Each structure stands twice: as structure tokens, then as C-alpha cells.
Coordinates of C-alpha atoms in Angstrom, one line a residue:
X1 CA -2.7 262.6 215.5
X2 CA -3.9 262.6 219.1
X3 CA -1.4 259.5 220.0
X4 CA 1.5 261.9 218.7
X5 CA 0.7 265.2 220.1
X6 CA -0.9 264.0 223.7
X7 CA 2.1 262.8 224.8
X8 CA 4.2 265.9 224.0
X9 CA 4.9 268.3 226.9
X10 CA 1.9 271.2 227.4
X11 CA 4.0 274.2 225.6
X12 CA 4.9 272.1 223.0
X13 CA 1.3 271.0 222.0
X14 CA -0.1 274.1 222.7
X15 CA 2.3 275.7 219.7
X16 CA 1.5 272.4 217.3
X17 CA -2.4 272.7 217.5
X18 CA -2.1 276.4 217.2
X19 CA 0.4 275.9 214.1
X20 CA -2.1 273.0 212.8
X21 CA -4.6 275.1 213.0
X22 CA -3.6 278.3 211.4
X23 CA -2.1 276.0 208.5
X24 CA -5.9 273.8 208.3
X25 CA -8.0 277.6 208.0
X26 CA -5.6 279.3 205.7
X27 CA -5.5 276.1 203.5
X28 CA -9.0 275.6 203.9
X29 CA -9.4 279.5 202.5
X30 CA -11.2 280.1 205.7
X31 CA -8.2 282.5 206.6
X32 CA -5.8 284.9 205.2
X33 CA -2.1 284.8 205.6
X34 CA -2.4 288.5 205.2
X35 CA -4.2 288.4 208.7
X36 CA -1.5 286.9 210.4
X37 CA 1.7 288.3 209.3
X38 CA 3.6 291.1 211.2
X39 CA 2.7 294.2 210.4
X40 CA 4.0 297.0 212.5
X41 CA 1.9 299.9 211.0
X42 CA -1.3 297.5 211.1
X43 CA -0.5 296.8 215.1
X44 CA 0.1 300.6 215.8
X45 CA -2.3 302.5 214.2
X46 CA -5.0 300.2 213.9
X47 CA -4.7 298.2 217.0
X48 CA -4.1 294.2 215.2
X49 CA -2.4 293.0 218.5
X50 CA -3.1 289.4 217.6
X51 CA -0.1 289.8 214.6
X52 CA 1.9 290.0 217.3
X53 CA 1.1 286.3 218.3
X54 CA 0.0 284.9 214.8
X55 CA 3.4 285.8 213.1
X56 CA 5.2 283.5 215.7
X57 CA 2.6 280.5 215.0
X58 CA 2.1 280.3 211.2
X59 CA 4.3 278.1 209.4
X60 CA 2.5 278.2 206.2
X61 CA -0.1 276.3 204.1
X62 CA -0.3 272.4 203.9
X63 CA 2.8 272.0 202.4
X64 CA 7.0 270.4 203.1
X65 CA 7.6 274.1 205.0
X66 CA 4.9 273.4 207.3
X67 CA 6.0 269.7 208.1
X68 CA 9.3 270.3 208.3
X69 CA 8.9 272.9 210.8
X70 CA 6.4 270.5 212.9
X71 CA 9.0 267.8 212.5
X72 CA 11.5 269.8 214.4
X73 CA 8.8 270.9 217.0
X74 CA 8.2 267.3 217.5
X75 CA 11.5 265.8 218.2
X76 CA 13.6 268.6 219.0
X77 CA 11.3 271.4 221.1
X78 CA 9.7 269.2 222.7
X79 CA 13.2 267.4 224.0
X80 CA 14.2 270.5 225.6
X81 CA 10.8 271.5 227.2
X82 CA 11.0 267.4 228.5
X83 CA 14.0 267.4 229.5
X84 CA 15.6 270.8 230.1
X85 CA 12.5 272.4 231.6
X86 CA 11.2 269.0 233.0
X87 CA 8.6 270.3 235.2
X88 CA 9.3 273.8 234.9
X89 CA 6.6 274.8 232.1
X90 CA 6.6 278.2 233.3
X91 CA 10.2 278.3 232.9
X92 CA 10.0 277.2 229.3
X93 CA 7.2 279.5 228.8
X94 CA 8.8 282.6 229.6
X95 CA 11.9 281.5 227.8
X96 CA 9.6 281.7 224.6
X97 CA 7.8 284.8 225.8
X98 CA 11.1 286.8 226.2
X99 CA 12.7 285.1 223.4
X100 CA 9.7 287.0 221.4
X101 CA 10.3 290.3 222.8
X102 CA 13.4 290.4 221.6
X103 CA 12.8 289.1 218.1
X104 CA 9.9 291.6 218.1
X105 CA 12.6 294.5 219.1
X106 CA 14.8 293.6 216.3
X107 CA 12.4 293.4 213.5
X108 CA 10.8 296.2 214.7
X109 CA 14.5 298.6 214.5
X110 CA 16.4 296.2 211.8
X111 CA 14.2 293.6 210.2
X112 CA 11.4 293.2 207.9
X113 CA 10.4 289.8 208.2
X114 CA 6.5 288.8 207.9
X115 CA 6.8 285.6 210.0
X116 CA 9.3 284.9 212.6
X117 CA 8.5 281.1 213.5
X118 CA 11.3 280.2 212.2
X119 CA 13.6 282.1 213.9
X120 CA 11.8 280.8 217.3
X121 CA 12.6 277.7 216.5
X122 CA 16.5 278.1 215.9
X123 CA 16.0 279.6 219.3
X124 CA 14.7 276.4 221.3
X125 CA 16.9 274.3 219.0
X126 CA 19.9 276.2 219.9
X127 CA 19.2 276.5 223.8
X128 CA 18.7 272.5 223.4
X129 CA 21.9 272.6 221.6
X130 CA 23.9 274.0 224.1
X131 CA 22.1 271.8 227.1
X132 CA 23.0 268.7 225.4
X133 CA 26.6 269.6 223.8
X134 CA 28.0 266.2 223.7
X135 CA 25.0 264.8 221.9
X136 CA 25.3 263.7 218.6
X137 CA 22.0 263.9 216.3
X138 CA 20.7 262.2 212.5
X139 CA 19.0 265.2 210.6
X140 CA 17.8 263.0 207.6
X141 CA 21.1 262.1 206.4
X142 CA 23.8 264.3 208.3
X143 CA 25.2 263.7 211.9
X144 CA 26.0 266.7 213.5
X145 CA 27.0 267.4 217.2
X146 CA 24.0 269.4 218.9
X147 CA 25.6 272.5 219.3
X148 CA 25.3 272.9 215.2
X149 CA 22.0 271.5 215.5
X150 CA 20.5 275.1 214.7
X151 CA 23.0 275.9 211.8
X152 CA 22.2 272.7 210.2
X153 CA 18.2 273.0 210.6
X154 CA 19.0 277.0 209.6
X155 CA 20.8 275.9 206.2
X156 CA 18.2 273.1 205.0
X157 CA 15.2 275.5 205.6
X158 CA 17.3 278.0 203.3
X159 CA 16.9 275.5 200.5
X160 CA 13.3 275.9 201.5
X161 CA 13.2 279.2 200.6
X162 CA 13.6 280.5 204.1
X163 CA 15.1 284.0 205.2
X164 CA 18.6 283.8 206.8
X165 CA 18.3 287.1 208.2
X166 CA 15.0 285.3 210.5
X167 CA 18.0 282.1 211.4
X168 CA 20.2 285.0 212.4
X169 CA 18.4 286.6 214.7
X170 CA 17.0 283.3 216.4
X171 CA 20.6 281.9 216.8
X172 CA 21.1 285.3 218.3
X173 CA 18.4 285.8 220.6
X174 CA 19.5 282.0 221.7
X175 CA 22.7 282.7 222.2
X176 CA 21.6 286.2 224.1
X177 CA 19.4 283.8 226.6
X178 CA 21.5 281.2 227.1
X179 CA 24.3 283.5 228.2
X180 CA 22.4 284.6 230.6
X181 CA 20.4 281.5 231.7
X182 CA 23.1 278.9 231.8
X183 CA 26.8 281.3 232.0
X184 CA 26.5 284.4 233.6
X185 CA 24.7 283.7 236.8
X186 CA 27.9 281.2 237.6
X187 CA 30.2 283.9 237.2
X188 CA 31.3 285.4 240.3
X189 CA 30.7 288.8 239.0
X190 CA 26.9 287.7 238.5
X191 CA 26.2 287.6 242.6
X192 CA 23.7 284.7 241.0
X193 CA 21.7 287.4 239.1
X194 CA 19.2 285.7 236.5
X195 CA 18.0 288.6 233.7
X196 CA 15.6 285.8 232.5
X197 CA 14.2 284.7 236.0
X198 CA 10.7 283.6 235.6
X199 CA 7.9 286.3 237.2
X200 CA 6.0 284.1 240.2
X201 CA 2.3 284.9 239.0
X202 CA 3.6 283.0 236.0
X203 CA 4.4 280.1 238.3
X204 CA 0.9 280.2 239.4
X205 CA -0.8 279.9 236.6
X206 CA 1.5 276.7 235.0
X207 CA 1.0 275.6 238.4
X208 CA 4.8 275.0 238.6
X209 CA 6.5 274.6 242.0
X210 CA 10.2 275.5 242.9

């Protein structure tokens, strides 16, 4: 385990021990999935702030949704936060931290989804997507050109019993930040403005230089 996950980028092994260990407790019966989903009456009235993390992280008990999920963390997440974000943790942090505010806004007005991990990973897989559009990937025993990457992943964690209204909104939200990341600030119109720009405390912490 160690030999897999120390050699993944900091963000990405931060999410798969927290996932790991959310799945271990509540498969252990040490925790209650009912603790951790998003429950917007719960985090209002009755201050349960840490739903707002938790239904990000859990990708269920010991079981194929789990792995499958932690399979795409592996070798696709962690790709982008190599590669993409090489040396810019902060960046990729903040990608994932706005990304979350905005899933948060529309489940909040529009959605009623208990767990949104999914749709955070159709986020970085679709940001990874676009960043490596002449790529052409195996998932198990399809190749697809990255760009679909995140329809593809979407449709086989539907035959899991997934929600497509979660895929939705992730490819949406990715689409939403990579407009702005990667399109709009080359437009002349832009003047180089970056909606997404990463805040410099944030720098400071992940120790990131410019």
C-alpha cells in the first residue's frame, strides 16, 4: 500500500488515505455513512460543517464502487496533479477547493445528491482531459481519446448504480474551470484576467513558488 500511494503527488494521497479511511471505519461499523453525507438542514441548523468535507471523500464501504473510484484517483488524478500542476500543489488545491464551491452551490439550489465524490472526480478527469486532448487512453477494454475520458468513466460508474445528475454537474463545473483556466485568459477580451487565480497565503502554506 505504502509503495503505491508514497509515490503519488501530496493532494492526491491526501484524498486516498482520507477515502481509505472513511471506507476502513464505516466498514469496520466504527462510523456511519449517515455522518458523512450532505445534509444541508444538518450543516445549517445544527452546525455539522465537516459534511461539507466528508461528502466529497466517501466513496463507500469496502466494495467495486470504492475501488473503482480509487483506481481512477490512482492513474488518472494523480496524472494531472503530476503533470498539469507539476509543482504547483497549491494550484491543484484550489482547483479542487473552488471546484467544491460550486458543486456545493448547485446541490444546494438544484440537487439532492448525498455524496458528490463522484462528480469531483469527472472534474479532475475532465480538466486532465482537455490538457492532454491528443491522448489516447485503455479504460479496461475501450480506447477512447482523453477528452471523452470523463463521459466514458461517467457511463461505467452508471452501471454501478451511480447518479448521472452528480456526472453532470462535475463535467460542468470542469468545463466552467477550464474555460476560465486554460481559454479565457488568452482571449484578448480577458486583459489576462484568471477567475480561478490561486490566493498567495495558499502558496505559502503548499510552499509553492511562482
Amino acid at each position: 500500500m505504502n509503495a503505491i500511494i508514497g509515490h503519488q503527488p501530496p493532494v492526491t494521497r491526501c484524498l486516498i488515505l482520507a477515502s481509505a479511511t472513511l471506507m476502513m471505519l464505516t466498514s469496520l461499523d466504527m462510523l456511519s455513512p449517515f455522518s458523512l453525507y450532505l445534509n444541508w438542514a444538518l450543516i445549517i441548523y445544527e452546525w455539522q460543517l465537516w459534511r461539507l468535507v466528508t461528502c466529497f471523500l466517501f466513496f463507500g464501504t469496502f466494495g467495486l464502487s470504492f475501488f473503482w473510484n480509487t483506481y481512477v484517483l490512482l492513474f488518472y488524478c494523480s496524472s494531472l496533479e503530476a503533470v498539469a500542476f507539476h509543482s504547483k500543489s497549491a494550484d491543484f488545491l484550489w482547483m479542487l477547493i473552488c471546484s467544491a464551491g460550486m458543486l456545493l452551490f448547485l446541490t444546494y439550489f438544484y440537487g439532492n445528491s448525498y455524496f458528490i465524490s463522484g462528480a469531483m472526480i469527472d472534474i479532475m478527469t475532465y480538466v486532465w482531459g482537455r490538457r492532454n486532448s491528443t491522448a489516447r487512453m485503455q479504460v479496461l477494454f475501450f480506447t477512447v481519446r482523453a477528452p471523452y475520458l470523463p463521459w466514458v468513466l461517467a457511463w461505467i460508474s452508471l452501471l454501478m448504480g451511480g447518479n448521472v445528475q452528480d456526472h453532470l454537474m462535475g463535467i460542468a463545473v470542469g468545463h466552467i474551470y477550464y474555460f476560465f483556466e486554460d481559454v479565457y485568459p488568452l482571449l484578448p477580451t480577458s486583459k489576462g484576467f484568471r477567475l480561478f487565480r490561486t490566493p498567495k497565503i495558499l502558496k505559502i502554506i503548499c510552499n509553492q513558488r511562482d
